[in-house]
Amino acid sequence: MARREAIKTITKGYALLVIGSLWYLLQEGILDLGKAFALFLVLIGAFLMIRGSIEVRGNESERGSS
Amino acid sequence: MKVREGLVEAGVVLIVVGLVLLAAPSLLEYREFYPLVIACLGAAVLVVGVLMLVVPKSLLLPLKMLASGLLVLAVVLILLSLIAIPPIPFVTLRLGYKYSFTYSKQGSVTGRIVEVRVDNSLGETVVSAWDSDQYYVKVVLNVYAPSREHAERLANVKKPEIVVEKVGERTIIRVILDYKVVSPAFFTYDVYIKVPKSVSSELHLATSTGKVSVEGLRARDVSIHATTGQVVLKRVAADSVSVTATTGEIDAEVDARYAVLQVTTGRLSLRILGNISGEYALSATTGSIDVIAPDSPSVGVRLEAESHVGDVDFPSSWVVIKREGFISTKVVAETPNYAEAPVRLLIRASVTTGDLDVEQG
């Protein structure tokens, strides 16, 4: 339960970090809309992959210990 | 339970936003730093989340409360930003009235080559040839703002920079546009450039969602990149043409020694003028390609096409040299006069799920 809460908090933090950073880069003209959107997809995709694999590993170890 | 927690957080957010607006409206002046602060809050929440994985259970509740507090603060900042700034980075809403400001520059051309460089994300860019021996650059800044005062203030800081350098035989024209978001307004630039017909041009143009047009030009090198925008080439003769439009559209009427035209999901429409021999490499992933080649005894056309799921159509009078596959097709075909024609056009085309249609006329 605590682990799930922690992962949820990490997800929220990561989402804010990505949104804030891309917003800033866009505002400063370092990225254009197209690149920012592409980078957003890449960053969110990478995070979902990592989160998914961590959750799968967590479930497997929980099953193993029970 | 979760819904109730969400309601409490939403209530706190709205109260804080209201209090900030009442008590310290001057905080809105620092809104350009909000995204950075939001990113830092995100990093802090992330660190708190990682700590929640390792600390003993007794510390979980305080950490959770800290994370909630930081999240509320971040949401407050996002809401404040959206109140202060229309969501321009995400939605290109044209808010307010339109005010236009024009900037122009004209001068003589040194040498026989004119190089043009423009990266215009949202507006229209038109490069054309004219009979004068001078170059002419006009940039129109269109500001959509609540009042003329707002628009003029923005126009003062968003003046386009028209840079003309003369290097040896070359006149280099660069138009520098600042698309950094400023509130409360939406703005675009339209760029119009005229170059003498007598010179040879080199164009390097780019856009995200705008439109790029090139008309009646004789060029050494044309390079255009559009993300979702539209590219139109009319009566353009060039040694080398390279145009990519990811989800946009290409509509070209050209004569080129070597041309590469690519779309991913967009539509590619090409009319080859047929005054010089050339090779045309065309590709579309899910988009369609339509080609019209000249129907003349002096022009021979050869098609080398590859299609994975889509159809390949060409005139029935052409000689089929090779046709392989059923669903995935490879076709090589040419006009009967191809071997002896003085002008020979080689079309290499590749589509994945789109259709390729080649006609003569």
Short mmCIF file of C-alpha atoms in Angstrom, two decimals, chain B residues 20-301:
data_model
loop_
_atom_site.label_atom_id
_atom_site.label_comp_id
_atom_site.label_asym_id
_atom_site.label_seq_id
_atom_site.Cartn_x
_atom_site.Cartn_y
_atom_site.Cartn_z
CA VAL B 20 -3.49 35.31 -4.08
CA LEU B 21 -5.53 37.29 -6.61
CA LEU B 22 -7.08 39.37 -3.83
CA ALA B 23 -4.02 39.93 -1.69
CA ALA B 24 -1.09 39.95 -4.08
CA PRO B 25 -2.09 40.50 -7.70
CA SER B 26 1.46 41.75 -8.35
CA LEU B 27 2.58 38.12 -8.08
CA LEU B 28 1.24 37.72 -11.63
CA GLU B 29 4.10 39.91 -12.85
CA TYR B 30 6.52 37.07 -12.14
CA ARG B 31 4.55 34.58 -14.19
CA GLU B 32 7.43 33.98 -16.61
CA PHE B 33 9.14 32.09 -13.78
CA TYR B 34 6.10 29.98 -12.93
CA PRO B 35 7.02 27.10 -15.28
CA LEU B 36 10.47 26.86 -13.63
CA VAL B 37 8.90 26.91 -10.16
CA ILE B 38 6.39 24.24 -11.26
CA ALA B 39 9.29 22.09 -12.53
CA CYS B 40 11.14 22.54 -9.21
CA LEU B 41 7.99 21.63 -7.25
CA GLY B 42 7.68 18.55 -9.47
CA ALA B 43 11.28 17.58 -8.67
CA ALA B 44 10.59 18.07 -4.96
CA VAL B 45 7.44 15.89 -5.11
CA LEU B 46 9.44 13.26 -6.97
CA VAL B 47 12.11 13.25 -4.24
CA VAL B 48 9.41 13.00 -1.56
CA GLY B 49 7.95 10.02 -3.44
CA VAL B 50 11.35 8.30 -3.51
CA LEU B 51 11.76 8.99 0.23
CA MET B 52 8.35 7.37 0.83
CA LEU B 53 9.82 4.14 -0.56
CA VAL B 54 12.64 4.00 1.98
CA VAL B 55 11.52 5.69 5.23
CA PRO B 56 9.83 3.84 8.10
CA LYS B 57 6.01 3.72 8.11
CA SER B 58 5.72 6.34 10.89
CA LEU B 59 7.08 9.01 8.54
CA LEU B 60 4.77 8.16 5.64
CA LEU B 61 1.91 10.43 6.70
CA PRO B 62 4.00 13.62 7.09
CA LEU B 63 5.68 12.94 3.75
CA LYS B 64 2.30 12.39 2.09
CA MET B 65 1.05 15.68 3.53
CA LEU B 66 4.18 17.45 2.29
CA ALA B 67 3.69 16.01 -1.20
CA SER B 68 0.02 17.09 -1.19
CA GLY B 69 0.99 20.61 -0.13
CA LEU B 70 3.58 20.88 -2.91
CA LEU B 71 1.09 19.54 -5.45
CA VAL B 72 -1.54 22.06 -4.38
CA LEU B 73 1.04 24.84 -4.76
CA ALA B 74 1.94 23.62 -8.25
CA VAL B 75 -1.71 23.46 -9.31
CA VAL B 76 -2.23 26.98 -7.91
CA LEU B 77 0.66 28.23 -10.05
CA ILE B 78 -0.69 26.46 -13.15
CA LEU B 79 -4.10 28.04 -12.60
CA LEU B 80 -2.59 31.47 -12.01
CA SER B 81 -0.58 31.14 -15.23
CA LEU B 82 -3.69 30.20 -17.16
CA ILE B 83 -5.60 33.13 -15.70
CA ALA B 84 -2.79 35.50 -16.66
CA ILE B 85 -1.95 33.92 -20.01
CA PRO B 86 -4.38 32.42 -22.44
CA PRO B 87 -3.19 28.84 -23.04
CA ILE B 88 -1.22 29.94 -26.08
CA PRO B 89 1.49 27.28 -26.00
CA PHE B 90 -1.14 24.59 -26.30
CA VAL B 91 -4.00 26.12 -28.25
CA THR B 92 -3.38 28.70 -30.92
CA LEU B 93 -6.44 30.73 -30.10
CA ARG B 94 -6.58 34.09 -31.79
CA LEU B 95 -7.80 36.25 -28.96
CA GLY B 96 -8.84 39.86 -29.19
CA TYR B 97 -8.66 42.20 -32.17
CA LYS B 98 -6.09 41.99 -34.93
CA TYR B 99 -3.49 44.74 -35.23
CA SER B 100 -0.86 44.61 -37.99
CA PHE B 101 2.58 46.22 -38.01
CA THR B 102 4.70 46.25 -41.17
CA TYR B 103 8.50 46.29 -41.41
CA SER B 104 10.37 46.28 -44.71
CA LYS B 105 13.83 46.50 -46.20
CA GLN B 106 14.99 46.89 -49.78
CA GLY B 107 18.43 47.04 -51.35
CA SER B 108 20.68 46.05 -54.18
CA VAL B 109 21.97 42.55 -54.67
CA THR B 110 25.69 41.88 -54.72
CA GLY B 111 26.84 39.02 -56.95
CA ARG B 112 24.72 36.40 -58.59
CA ILE B 113 23.54 34.36 -55.64
CA VAL B 114 20.90 35.27 -53.07
CA GLU B 115 20.64 33.08 -49.99
CA VAL B 116 17.39 33.31 -47.99
CA ARG B 117 16.98 31.90 -44.49
CA VAL B 118 13.64 32.10 -42.65
CA ASP B 119 12.22 30.04 -39.80
CA ASN B 120 8.61 31.19 -39.41
CA SER B 121 6.75 28.85 -37.04
CA LEU B 122 3.16 30.02 -37.41
CA GLY B 123 2.67 32.57 -40.15
CA GLU B 124 2.96 32.61 -43.92
CA THR B 125 6.27 32.85 -45.78
CA VAL B 126 6.26 33.76 -49.47
CA VAL B 127 9.41 33.95 -51.60
CA SER B 128 8.97 35.05 -55.19
CA ALA B 129 10.96 36.45 -58.10
CA TRP B 130 10.45 39.88 -59.65
CA ASP B 131 11.88 41.92 -62.54
CA SER B 132 13.76 44.45 -60.37
CA ASP B 133 17.46 43.96 -59.65
CA GLN B 134 16.90 44.59 -55.93
CA TYR B 135 15.77 42.42 -53.08
CA TYR B 136 12.70 43.36 -51.04
CA VAL B 137 11.72 41.98 -47.65
CA LYS B 138 8.42 42.77 -45.94
CA VAL B 139 7.44 41.34 -42.58
CA VAL B 140 3.93 41.85 -41.23
CA LEU B 141 3.53 41.28 -37.51
CA ASN B 142 -0.09 40.40 -36.74
CA VAL B 143 -0.97 40.86 -33.10
CA TYR B 144 -4.25 39.63 -31.63
CA ALA B 145 -4.61 41.60 -28.41
CA PRO B 146 -7.36 43.02 -26.21
CA SER B 147 -6.39 46.63 -27.06
CA ARG B 148 -4.17 48.69 -29.38
CA GLU B 149 -2.03 49.65 -26.40
CA HIS B 150 -1.30 45.97 -25.66
CA ALA B 151 -0.61 45.33 -29.33
CA GLU B 152 1.80 48.27 -29.64
CA ARG B 153 3.65 47.26 -26.50
CA LEU B 154 4.07 43.77 -27.89
CA ALA B 155 5.07 45.05 -31.34
CA ASN B 156 7.87 47.05 -29.73
CA VAL B 157 9.46 43.95 -28.22
CA LYS B 158 8.66 41.59 -31.09
CA LYS B 159 10.11 43.59 -33.96
CA PRO B 160 11.44 41.21 -36.60
CA GLU B 161 15.11 41.43 -37.45
CA ILE B 162 15.90 41.59 -41.17
CA VAL B 163 19.61 40.93 -41.59
CA VAL B 164 21.26 41.32 -44.99
CA GLU B 165 24.92 40.40 -45.38
CA LYS B 166 27.02 40.56 -48.50
CA VAL B 167 29.70 37.93 -48.66
CA GLY B 168 31.65 37.81 -51.92
CA GLU B 169 29.32 36.80 -54.73
CA ARG B 170 26.51 36.15 -52.28
CA THR B 171 23.78 38.25 -50.68
CA ILE B 172 22.48 36.55 -47.56
CA ILE B 173 19.02 37.55 -46.31
CA ARG B 174 18.02 36.31 -42.86
CA VAL B 175 14.73 37.08 -41.18
CA ILE B 176 14.88 36.49 -37.43
CA LEU B 177 11.51 36.13 -35.70
CA ASP B 178 10.94 35.89 -31.98
CA TYR B 179 8.07 33.53 -31.22
CA LYS B 180 8.68 33.47 -27.47
CA VAL B 181 5.28 33.52 -25.77
CA VAL B 182 4.17 36.88 -24.39
CA SER B 183 0.82 37.59 -22.81
CA PRO B 184 -1.92 38.62 -23.07
CA ALA B 185 -1.77 38.32 -26.84
CA PHE B 186 -1.31 35.95 -29.74
CA PHE B 187 0.84 36.93 -32.68
CA THR B 188 2.14 35.66 -35.99
CA TYR B 189 4.52 36.97 -38.62
CA ASP B 190 3.90 36.93 -42.38
CA VAL B 191 7.11 37.22 -44.39
CA TYR B 192 7.22 38.28 -48.05
CA ILE B 193 10.54 38.23 -49.89
CA LYS B 194 11.17 39.17 -53.49
CA VAL B 195 14.45 38.41 -55.22
CA PRO B 196 15.58 39.41 -58.74
CA LYS B 197 14.72 36.96 -61.50
CA SER B 198 18.26 37.36 -62.83
CA VAL B 199 19.97 35.81 -59.79
CA SER B 200 20.22 32.25 -58.59
CA SER B 201 18.70 31.63 -55.17
CA GLU B 202 19.36 29.32 -52.28
CA LEU B 203 16.39 28.95 -49.95
CA HIS B 204 16.40 27.50 -46.45
CA LEU B 205 12.87 27.86 -45.08
CA ALA B 206 11.11 26.23 -42.15
CA THR B 207 7.72 26.34 -40.47
CA SER B 208 5.81 24.40 -37.81
CA THR B 209 2.16 25.05 -38.63
CA GLY B 210 2.48 27.92 -41.09
CA LYS B 211 2.47 28.03 -44.87
CA VAL B 212 5.53 28.37 -47.12
CA SER B 213 5.13 29.40 -50.77
CA VAL B 214 7.81 29.80 -53.41
CA GLU B 215 6.81 31.26 -56.76
CA GLY B 216 8.51 31.61 -60.14
CA LEU B 217 12.03 31.20 -58.86
CA ARG B 218 15.20 29.87 -60.47
CA ALA B 219 17.19 28.34 -57.66
CA ARG B 220 20.33 26.35 -57.00
CA ASP B 221 19.04 24.81 -53.82
CA VAL B 222 15.61 24.82 -52.19
CA SER B 223 15.30 23.32 -48.74
CA ILE B 224 11.96 23.56 -46.88
CA HIS B 225 10.83 21.86 -43.72
CA ALA B 226 7.25 21.99 -42.41
CA THR B 227 5.90 20.03 -39.46
CA THR B 228 2.14 20.38 -39.86
CA GLY B 229 2.23 23.26 -42.27
CA GLN B 230 1.69 23.52 -46.00
CA VAL B 231 4.37 23.93 -48.68
CA VAL B 232 3.47 25.30 -52.11
CA LEU B 233 6.00 25.55 -54.95
CA LYS B 234 4.82 27.23 -58.16
CA ARG B 235 6.92 27.30 -61.33
CA VAL B 236 10.16 26.64 -59.50
CA ALA B 237 13.26 25.51 -61.39
CA ALA B 238 16.11 24.25 -59.23
CA ASP B 239 19.19 22.08 -59.23
CA SER B 240 18.22 20.56 -55.93
CA VAL B 241 14.89 20.57 -54.06
CA SER B 242 14.33 19.06 -50.63
CA VAL B 243 10.92 19.41 -48.98
CA THR B 244 9.63 17.57 -45.94
CA ALA B 245 6.20 17.99 -44.39
CA THR B 246 5.53 15.57 -41.56
CA THR B 247 1.76 15.81 -41.26
CA GLY B 248 1.46 18.73 -43.62
CA GLU B 249 0.86 19.00 -47.33
CA ILE B 250 3.16 19.56 -50.31
CA ASP B 251 1.86 21.01 -53.55
CA ALA B 252 4.72 21.40 -56.00
CA GLU B 253 5.07 22.49 -59.62
CA VAL B 254 8.77 22.14 -60.32
CA ASP B 255 11.65 21.36 -62.60
CA ALA B 256 14.56 19.89 -60.69
CA ARG B 257 17.72 17.96 -61.43
CA TYR B 258 17.29 16.21 -58.11
CA ALA B 259 14.27 16.50 -55.81
CA VAL B 260 13.38 14.81 -52.54
CA LEU B 261 9.79 15.34 -51.40
CA GLN B 262 8.58 13.59 -48.25
CA VAL B 263 5.37 13.50 -46.25
CA THR B 264 4.43 11.15 -43.43
CA THR B 265 0.65 11.42 -43.12
CA GLY B 266 0.08 14.35 -45.39
CA ARG B 267 -0.64 14.60 -49.10
CA LEU B 268 2.02 15.10 -51.74
CA SER B 269 0.99 16.52 -55.08
CA LEU B 270 3.65 17.05 -57.75
CA ARG B 271 3.47 18.44 -61.26
CA ILE B 272 6.75 18.10 -63.13
CA LEU B 273 7.21 20.86 -65.70
CA GLY B 274 9.58 18.70 -67.79
CA ASN B 275 12.00 21.27 -69.23
CA ILE B 276 15.08 19.48 -67.83
CA SER B 277 15.97 15.90 -67.02
CA GLY B 278 15.80 15.03 -63.36
CA GLU B 279 15.31 12.50 -60.64
CA TYR B 280 12.43 12.78 -58.15
CA ALA B 281 12.47 10.78 -54.91
CA LEU B 282 8.99 10.84 -53.35
CA SER B 283 7.81 9.18 -50.19
CA ALA B 284 4.65 9.08 -48.10
CA THR B 285 4.02 6.75 -45.20
CA THR B 286 0.25 6.88 -44.76
CA GLY B 287 -0.33 9.82 -47.04
CA SER B 288 -1.00 9.79 -50.77
CA ILE B 289 1.16 10.84 -53.72
CA ASP B 290 -0.23 12.29 -56.95
CA VAL B 291 2.17 13.01 -59.80
CA ILE B 292 1.45 14.66 -63.14
CA ALA B 293 4.26 14.35 -65.68
CA PRO B 294 4.25 16.15 -69.04
CA ASP B 295 2.79 14.32 -72.01
CA SER B 296 5.26 15.23 -74.74
CA PRO B 297 7.29 13.27 -77.32
CA SER B 298 10.45 14.96 -76.02
CA VAL B 299 9.87 13.85 -72.43
CA GLY B 300 10.36 10.27 -71.28
CA VAL B 301 9.19 9.16 -67.84
#
